[in-house]
Amino acid sequence: MSETLPGIERLPLPTQAKLRSTQILTTLPQIISELLQNSIDANATHIDIGIDCAHWACWVRDDGHGIAKDDLELMGQSGNAGRYSSSKEYVPGLENSHSTFGFRGEALASAADIACLEVFSRTSKSRNTWSVILKGGEVLYKGPAVRWKREKPGTVVYIRDIFYNLPVRRRAHTPPHRTWELVRREIEAYALVFPQISFTLEDNGRLDDDASLRKDRTIRIPKNTGTLGRFQHIYGRALTEHIEPIDITRGTMRMEGFISLIGAPSKASISVFMYVGGLHPGKHLYLSNHYTDINRHPIINDDLIRIINHAFASSSFGKNVSLTLN
């Protein structure tokens, strides 16, 4: 008598959502990156970021167009209705057009699955700041904001108890000093791509420390009129006093930027931007020994940067720089 094997069954939707959330948000720097993207898509001109590694918390505050009360309530709905809610438009067949960082609306819903998510927002059409608090797929509060009240349009997203239900993820996470460094680099990457936006990064985990130490852990990047000025603010003027401009067009692709003629072994010395189909900044490429950005999304150690680094090192200029550094 043959044994009947059980069939394969589809996982319940709540289980599917939780599994997907653990894959979408894997680290504190990635969570902050997702929140930054939402703020940029909301046309923010100033973004404040706070991080508290010791207490597994972070927050991002912007002066963007805000989230309406009805949209906040939609976020609190159960199932895919709340998960895939987004104000970002997606037009099939226009992948190369200037668009947003995303359109699925999964980041905040995923945060509510692996942490306690608090959203406070006000639009230009509202006199009040509205809020919603979610944790573990449940709505803990929704209504007028009790804190983080805003006088002008904008949004505050506060995420705490991150990975409270994933202890293994916490144990495997990078230590606080390394997490801070990764977040700093993430913000610098976005700052280079969006010089018209000012950024502030605070280490809220050091609020009880000495004031001098606390000052060292606050980074301010003011607005700038262009990428070169922003580059100078982050890396110093020395690398941009002598530069070679780049402006190459091939078909529908354009590469624009600069290469510093002064070598520096520990600082970025190449800044290149790529525009596809004449769009700016829809397709964007930033290259350095720290960052690569494709379509405004920072990536690290990809094949493209390795190819360009190899070509640069093989050039006469690259060899001369190497000799100078040695």
CSV table of C-alpha atoms in Angstrom, one decimal:
chain,number,residue,atom,x,y,z
A,1,MET,CA,0.0,0.0,0.0
A,2,SER,CA,1.6,3.3,-1.1
A,3,GLU,CA,1.8,6.1,1.3
A,4,THR,CA,0.1,9.3,0.3
A,5,LEU,CA,2.4,12.3,0.5
A,6,PRO,CA,1.0,15.6,1.7
A,7,GLY,CA,0.6,18.2,-1.0
A,8,ILE,CA,2.2,21.6,-1.1
A,9,GLU,CA,0.1,24.3,0.4
A,10,ARG,CA,0.4,28.0,0.1
A,11,LEU,CA,1.4,29.8,3.3
A,12,PRO,CA,-1.2,32.1,4.8
A,13,LEU,CA,-1.0,35.7,3.7
A,14,PRO,CA,0.1,37.1,7.1
A,15,THR,CA,3.0,34.5,7.2
A,16,GLN,CA,4.0,35.5,3.6
A,17,ALA,CA,4.0,39.2,4.6
A,18,LYS,CA,6.2,38.6,7.7
A,19,LEU,CA,8.7,36.5,5.7
A,20,ARG,CA,8.9,39.1,3.0
A,21,SER,CA,9.4,41.8,5.7
A,22,THR,CA,12.4,40.1,7.1
A,23,GLN,CA,14.0,40.1,3.6
A,24,ILE,CA,13.2,43.7,2.8
A,25,LEU,CA,14.6,45.2,6.0
A,26,THR,CA,17.6,43.4,7.2
A,27,THR,CA,19.7,46.0,9.0
A,28,LEU,CA,19.4,49.4,10.7
A,29,PRO,CA,21.3,51.2,7.8
A,30,GLN,CA,18.9,49.7,5.3
A,31,ILE,CA,15.9,50.8,7.3
A,32,ILE,CA,17.2,54.4,7.4
A,33,SER,CA,17.9,54.2,3.6
A,34,GLU,CA,14.3,53.2,2.9
A,35,LEU,CA,13.0,56.1,5.1
A,36,LEU,CA,15.4,58.5,3.3
A,37,GLN,CA,14.1,57.4,-0.1
A,38,ASN,CA,10.5,58.1,1.1
A,39,SER,CA,11.5,61.6,2.3
A,40,ILE,CA,13.3,62.4,-1.0
A,41,ASP,CA,10.2,61.1,-3.0
A,42,ALA,CA,8.1,63.5,-0.9
A,43,ASN,CA,10.1,66.4,-2.2
A,44,ALA,CA,11.8,67.2,1.1
A,45,THR,CA,14.4,70.0,1.2
A,46,HIS,CA,15.7,69.1,4.7
A,47,ILE,CA,15.9,65.7,6.3
A,48,ASP,CA,16.9,65.0,9.9
A,49,ILE,CA,18.0,61.5,10.9
A,50,GLY,CA,18.5,60.1,14.4
A,51,ILE,CA,19.8,56.7,15.4
A,52,ASP,CA,20.0,54.9,18.7
A,53,CYS,CA,21.9,51.6,18.2
A,54,ALA,CA,21.8,50.7,21.9
A,55,HIS,CA,18.0,50.7,22.0
A,56,TRP,CA,17.4,49.6,18.4
A,57,ALA,CA,15.6,52.7,17.3
A,58,CYS,CA,15.9,55.3,14.6
A,59,TRP,CA,13.8,58.2,13.2
A,60,VAL,CA,13.7,60.3,10.1
A,61,ARG,CA,12.0,63.8,10.0
A,62,ASP,CA,11.4,65.7,6.7
A,63,ASP,CA,9.7,68.8,5.4
A,64,GLY,CA,8.1,67.0,2.4
A,65,HIS,CA,4.4,67.1,1.3
A,66,GLY,CA,3.3,64.9,4.2
A,67,ILE,CA,0.8,62.0,4.4
A,68,ALA,CA,-2.9,62.7,4.6
A,69,LYS,CA,-5.1,61.4,7.4
A,70,ASP,CA,-7.0,59.0,5.2
A,71,ASP,CA,-3.7,57.6,3.8
A,72,LEU,CA,-2.4,57.0,7.4
A,73,GLU,CA,-5.6,55.1,8.2
A,74,LEU,CA,-5.1,53.0,5.1
A,75,MET,CA,-1.6,52.0,6.4
A,76,GLY,CA,-3.3,50.5,9.4
A,77,GLN,CA,-5.5,48.2,7.4
A,78,SER,CA,-4.8,44.5,7.7
A,79,GLY,CA,-3.6,42.3,4.8
A,80,ASN,CA,-2.2,43.5,1.5
A,81,ALA,CA,-4.5,46.5,1.5
A,82,GLY,CA,-2.3,48.2,4.0
A,83,ARG,CA,0.9,46.7,2.8
A,84,TYR,CA,0.8,47.7,-0.8
A,85,SER,CA,-0.5,51.3,-0.2
A,86,SER,CA,1.6,54.0,-1.9
A,87,SER,CA,1.3,57.5,-3.2
A,88,LYS,CA,4.0,56.8,-5.7
A,89,GLU,CA,2.9,56.4,-9.3
A,90,TYR,CA,4.0,53.5,-11.5
A,91,VAL,CA,3.5,53.7,-15.2
A,92,PRO,CA,4.1,50.4,-17.1
A,93,GLY,CA,6.5,50.7,-20.0
A,94,LEU,CA,8.1,53.9,-18.6
A,95,GLU,CA,10.8,52.4,-16.5
A,96,ASN,CA,13.4,54.8,-17.9
A,97,SER,CA,11.5,57.9,-17.1
A,98,HIS,CA,12.1,60.1,-14.1
A,99,SER,CA,10.2,58.4,-11.3
A,100,THR,CA,10.5,57.5,-7.7
A,101,PHE,CA,12.6,55.1,-5.7
A,102,GLY,CA,9.8,52.7,-5.4
A,103,PHE,CA,6.1,52.3,-5.9
A,104,ARG,CA,5.0,49.1,-4.0
A,105,GLY,CA,4.7,50.8,-0.6
A,106,GLU,CA,6.3,47.9,1.3
A,107,ALA,CA,8.9,49.7,3.4
A,108,LEU,CA,6.7,51.0,6.2
A,109,ALA,CA,4.5,47.9,6.2
A,110,SER,CA,7.6,45.8,6.6
A,111,ALA,CA,8.8,48.0,9.4
A,112,ALA,CA,5.6,47.4,11.3
A,113,ASP,CA,6.2,43.6,11.1
A,114,ILE,CA,9.7,43.7,12.6
A,115,ALA,CA,9.4,46.7,14.9
A,116,CYS,CA,7.1,49.3,16.4
A,117,LEU,CA,6.3,51.8,13.7
A,118,GLU,CA,5.2,55.3,14.5
A,119,VAL,CA,4.3,57.8,11.8
A,120,PHE,CA,3.4,61.4,12.4
A,121,SER,CA,2.5,63.6,9.4
A,122,ARG,CA,0.8,66.8,8.3
A,123,THR,CA,-0.1,68.0,4.9
A,124,SER,CA,-0.6,71.6,3.6
A,125,LYS,CA,-4.3,71.1,3.6
A,126,SER,CA,-4.5,70.0,7.3
A,127,ARG,CA,-4.4,72.1,10.5
A,128,ASN,CA,-3.4,69.0,12.6
A,129,THR,CA,-0.7,66.4,12.7
A,130,TRP,CA,-2.1,62.9,12.5
A,131,SER,CA,-0.4,59.7,13.6
A,132,VAL,CA,-0.6,56.0,13.4
A,133,ILE,CA,1.3,53.4,15.6
A,134,LEU,CA,1.7,49.8,14.4
A,135,LYS,CA,3.4,46.8,15.8
A,136,GLY,CA,3.3,43.2,14.8
A,137,GLY,CA,0.5,43.8,12.3
A,138,GLU,CA,-1.7,45.4,14.9
A,139,VAL,CA,-2.8,49.1,15.2
A,140,LEU,CA,-1.9,50.4,18.6
A,141,TYR,CA,-3.1,53.9,18.0
A,142,LYS,CA,-4.4,56.2,15.2
A,143,GLY,CA,-5.6,59.7,15.6
A,144,PRO,CA,-4.3,63.2,16.4
A,145,ALA,CA,-0.6,63.2,17.2
A,146,VAL,CA,0.3,63.4,20.9
A,147,ARG,CA,4.0,64.1,20.2
A,148,TRP,CA,6.1,65.0,17.2
A,149,LYS,CA,3.5,67.6,16.3
A,150,ARG,CA,4.4,69.6,13.2
A,151,GLU,CA,3.8,73.3,12.6
A,152,LYS,CA,4.4,72.9,8.9
A,153,PRO,CA,3.8,70.0,6.4
A,154,GLY,CA,6.1,67.1,6.7
A,155,THR,CA,6.5,63.6,8.2
A,156,VAL,CA,8.3,62.0,11.1
A,157,VAL,CA,8.8,58.2,11.0
A,158,TYR,CA,10.0,56.8,14.3
A,159,ILE,CA,10.9,53.1,14.4
A,160,ARG,CA,11.7,51.4,17.7
A,161,ASP,CA,12.1,47.9,19.1
A,162,ILE,CA,13.7,47.0,15.8
A,163,PHE,CA,14.0,43.2,15.3
A,164,TYR,CA,12.2,42.6,18.6
A,165,ASN,CA,10.9,39.3,17.2
A,166,LEU,CA,14.1,38.4,15.4
A,167,PRO,CA,16.7,37.9,18.2
A,168,VAL,CA,19.1,36.1,15.7
A,169,ARG,CA,19.1,39.2,13.5
A,170,ARG,CA,20.1,41.4,16.5
A,171,ARG,CA,22.9,39.1,17.5
A,172,ALA,CA,24.2,39.0,13.9
A,173,HIS,CA,24.0,42.8,13.4
A,174,THR,CA,27.1,45.0,13.1
A,175,PRO,CA,28.3,46.7,16.3
A,176,PRO,CA,27.1,50.3,17.1
A,177,HIS,CA,30.3,52.0,15.9
A,178,ARG,CA,30.2,50.1,12.6
A,179,THR,CA,26.4,50.8,12.2
A,180,TRP,CA,27.0,54.5,12.6
A,181,GLU,CA,29.7,54.5,10.0
A,182,LEU,CA,27.5,52.6,7.5
A,183,VAL,CA,24.6,55.1,8.1
A,184,ARG,CA,27.0,58.0,7.7
A,185,ARG,CA,28.2,56.7,4.3
A,186,GLU,CA,24.6,56.0,3.2
A,187,ILE,CA,23.6,59.6,3.9
A,188,GLU,CA,26.7,60.9,2.2
A,189,ALA,CA,25.8,58.9,-0.9
A,190,TYR,CA,22.3,60.4,-1.1
A,191,ALA,CA,23.7,63.9,-0.3
A,192,LEU,CA,26.0,63.7,-3.3
A,193,VAL,CA,23.1,62.8,-5.6
A,194,PHE,CA,20.8,65.4,-4.1
A,195,PRO,CA,22.8,68.5,-3.3
A,196,GLN,CA,19.6,70.6,-3.1
A,197,ILE,CA,18.6,68.7,0.1
A,198,SER,CA,20.2,69.4,3.5
A,199,PHE,CA,20.8,66.5,5.9
A,200,THR,CA,21.5,66.2,9.7
A,201,LEU,CA,22.5,63.0,11.4
A,202,GLU,CA,22.4,62.6,15.2
A,203,ASP,CA,23.5,59.8,17.4
A,204,ASN,CA,20.7,59.7,20.0
A,205,GLY,CA,22.3,56.8,21.8
A,206,ARG,CA,24.9,59.1,23.2
A,207,LEU,CA,22.5,61.7,24.8
A,208,ASP,CA,23.8,60.8,28.3
A,209,ASP,CA,27.5,61.1,27.3
A,210,ASP,CA,29.8,64.1,27.6
A,211,ALA,CA,28.8,67.1,25.5
A,212,SER,CA,32.0,67.2,23.6
A,213,LEU,CA,31.5,63.6,22.5
A,214,ARG,CA,27.9,64.3,21.6
A,215,LYS,CA,29.1,67.1,19.3
A,216,ASP,CA,31.4,64.8,17.4
A,217,ARG,CA,28.5,62.5,16.7
A,218,THR,CA,26.3,65.1,14.9
A,219,ILE,CA,26.8,65.5,11.2
A,220,ARG,CA,25.4,68.4,9.2
A,221,ILE,CA,25.4,68.7,5.5
A,222,PRO,CA,24.0,72.0,4.2
A,223,LYS,CA,22.3,72.5,0.9
A,224,ASN,CA,24.5,73.3,-2.1
A,225,THR,CA,24.0,74.5,-5.6
A,226,GLY,CA,25.8,71.6,-7.2
A,227,THR,CA,27.5,68.2,-6.7
A,228,LEU,CA,31.0,69.7,-6.8
A,229,GLY,CA,30.2,72.0,-3.9
A,230,ARG,CA,28.6,69.1,-2.0
A,231,PHE,CA,31.7,67.0,-2.7
A,232,GLN,CA,33.9,69.7,-1.3
A,233,HIS,CA,31.9,69.9,1.9
A,234,ILE,CA,32.1,66.2,2.5
A,235,TYR,CA,35.6,65.4,1.4
A,236,GLY,CA,37.4,68.8,1.6
A,237,ARG,CA,38.5,71.2,-1.0
A,238,ALA,CA,41.9,69.6,-1.6
A,239,LEU,CA,40.5,66.9,-3.9
A,240,THR,CA,38.7,69.5,-6.1
A,241,GLU,CA,41.3,72.2,-6.5
A,242,HIS,CA,42.7,70.4,-9.5
A,243,ILE,CA,40.1,68.3,-11.4
A,244,GLU,CA,39.6,67.0,-14.9
A,245,PRO,CA,36.0,67.4,-16.1
A,246,ILE,CA,34.2,64.5,-17.8
A,247,ASP,CA,31.4,65.0,-20.3
A,248,ILE,CA,30.8,62.1,-22.8
A,249,THR,CA,27.7,61.3,-24.8
A,250,ARG,CA,27.2,58.0,-26.6
A,251,GLY,CA,23.8,57.4,-28.1
A,252,THR,CA,21.2,57.9,-25.4
A,253,MET,CA,23.7,57.8,-22.6
A,254,ARG,CA,25.6,60.7,-21.2
A,255,MET,CA,28.4,60.6,-18.6
A,256,GLU,CA,29.3,63.7,-16.7
A,257,GLY,CA,31.5,64.4,-13.7
A,258,PHE,CA,35.1,65.0,-12.7
A,259,ILE,CA,38.3,63.2,-11.7
A,260,SER,CA,40.6,64.8,-9.1
A,261,LEU,CA,44.1,65.1,-10.4
A,262,ILE,CA,45.4,64.9,-6.8
A,263,GLY,CA,45.6,61.3,-5.6
A,264,ALA,CA,44.3,60.5,-2.1
A,265,PRO,CA,44.6,56.9,-0.9
A,266,SER,CA,41.8,57.1,1.7
A,267,LYS,CA,39.3,59.5,0.1
A,268,ALA,CA,37.0,59.5,-2.9
A,269,SER,CA,38.6,61.0,-5.9
A,270,ILE,CA,36.3,60.1,-8.8
A,271,SER,CA,32.8,61.5,-9.2
A,272,VAL,CA,30.8,60.5,-12.3
A,273,PHE,CA,27.1,60.9,-13.1
A,274,MET,CA,25.4,59.0,-15.9
A,275,TYR,CA,22.2,60.1,-17.6
A,276,VAL,CA,20.2,57.7,-19.8
A,277,GLY,CA,17.9,59.0,-22.5
A,278,GLY,CA,18.8,62.6,-21.7
A,279,LEU,CA,17.1,62.3,-18.3
A,280,HIS,CA,18.4,64.1,-15.2
A,281,PRO,CA,18.5,62.8,-12.6
A,282,GLY,CA,16.4,59.8,-13.6
A,283,LYS,CA,19.3,57.5,-14.3
A,284,HIS,CA,22.2,58.4,-12.1
A,285,LEU,CA,25.6,56.9,-11.6
A,286,TYR,CA,28.1,58.0,-8.9
A,287,LEU,CA,31.5,56.3,-8.7
A,288,SER,CA,34.1,56.5,-6.0
A,289,ASN,CA,36.2,54.2,-3.8
A,290,HIS,CA,33.2,54.2,-1.4
A,291,TYR,CA,30.0,54.4,-3.4
A,292,THR,CA,28.3,53.5,-6.6
A,293,ASP,CA,24.9,54.8,-7.4
A,294,ILE,CA,22.8,53.5,-10.3
A,295,ASN,CA,19.4,55.1,-10.8
A,296,ARG,CA,20.0,57.0,-7.6
A,297,HIS,CA,20.3,53.7,-5.6
A,298,PRO,CA,23.7,53.4,-3.8
A,299,ILE,CA,25.3,50.0,-4.4
A,300,ILE,CA,28.7,48.7,-3.3
A,301,ASN,CA,31.4,46.6,-5.0
A,302,ASP,CA,29.5,45.8,-8.2
A,303,ASP,CA,31.0,44.7,-11.5
A,304,LEU,CA,30.7,48.1,-13.0
A,305,ILE,CA,32.9,49.9,-10.4
A,306,ARG,CA,35.4,47.1,-10.6
A,307,ILE,CA,35.7,47.5,-14.4
A,308,ILE,CA,36.1,51.2,-14.2
A,309,ASN,CA,38.6,51.0,-11.3
A,310,HIS,CA,40.7,48.5,-13.4
A,311,ALA,CA,40.6,50.8,-16.5
A,312,PHE,CA,41.5,53.8,-14.3
A,313,ALA,CA,44.4,51.9,-12.7
A,314,SER,CA,45.7,50.7,-16.1
A,315,SER,CA,45.7,54.3,-17.5
A,316,SER,CA,48.8,56.4,-17.5
A,317,PHE,CA,47.1,58.9,-15.2
A,318,GLY,CA,46.2,56.1,-12.7
A,319,LYS,CA,49.8,54.7,-12.7
A,320,ASN,CA,51.2,58.2,-12.1
A,321,VAL,CA,48.9,58.7,-9.2
A,322,SER,CA,49.9,55.3,-7.8
A,323,LEU,CA,53.6,56.3,-8.1
A,324,THR,CA,52.9,59.6,-6.4
A,325,LEU,CA,51.1,57.9,-3.5
A,326,ASN,CA,53.9,55.4,-3.0
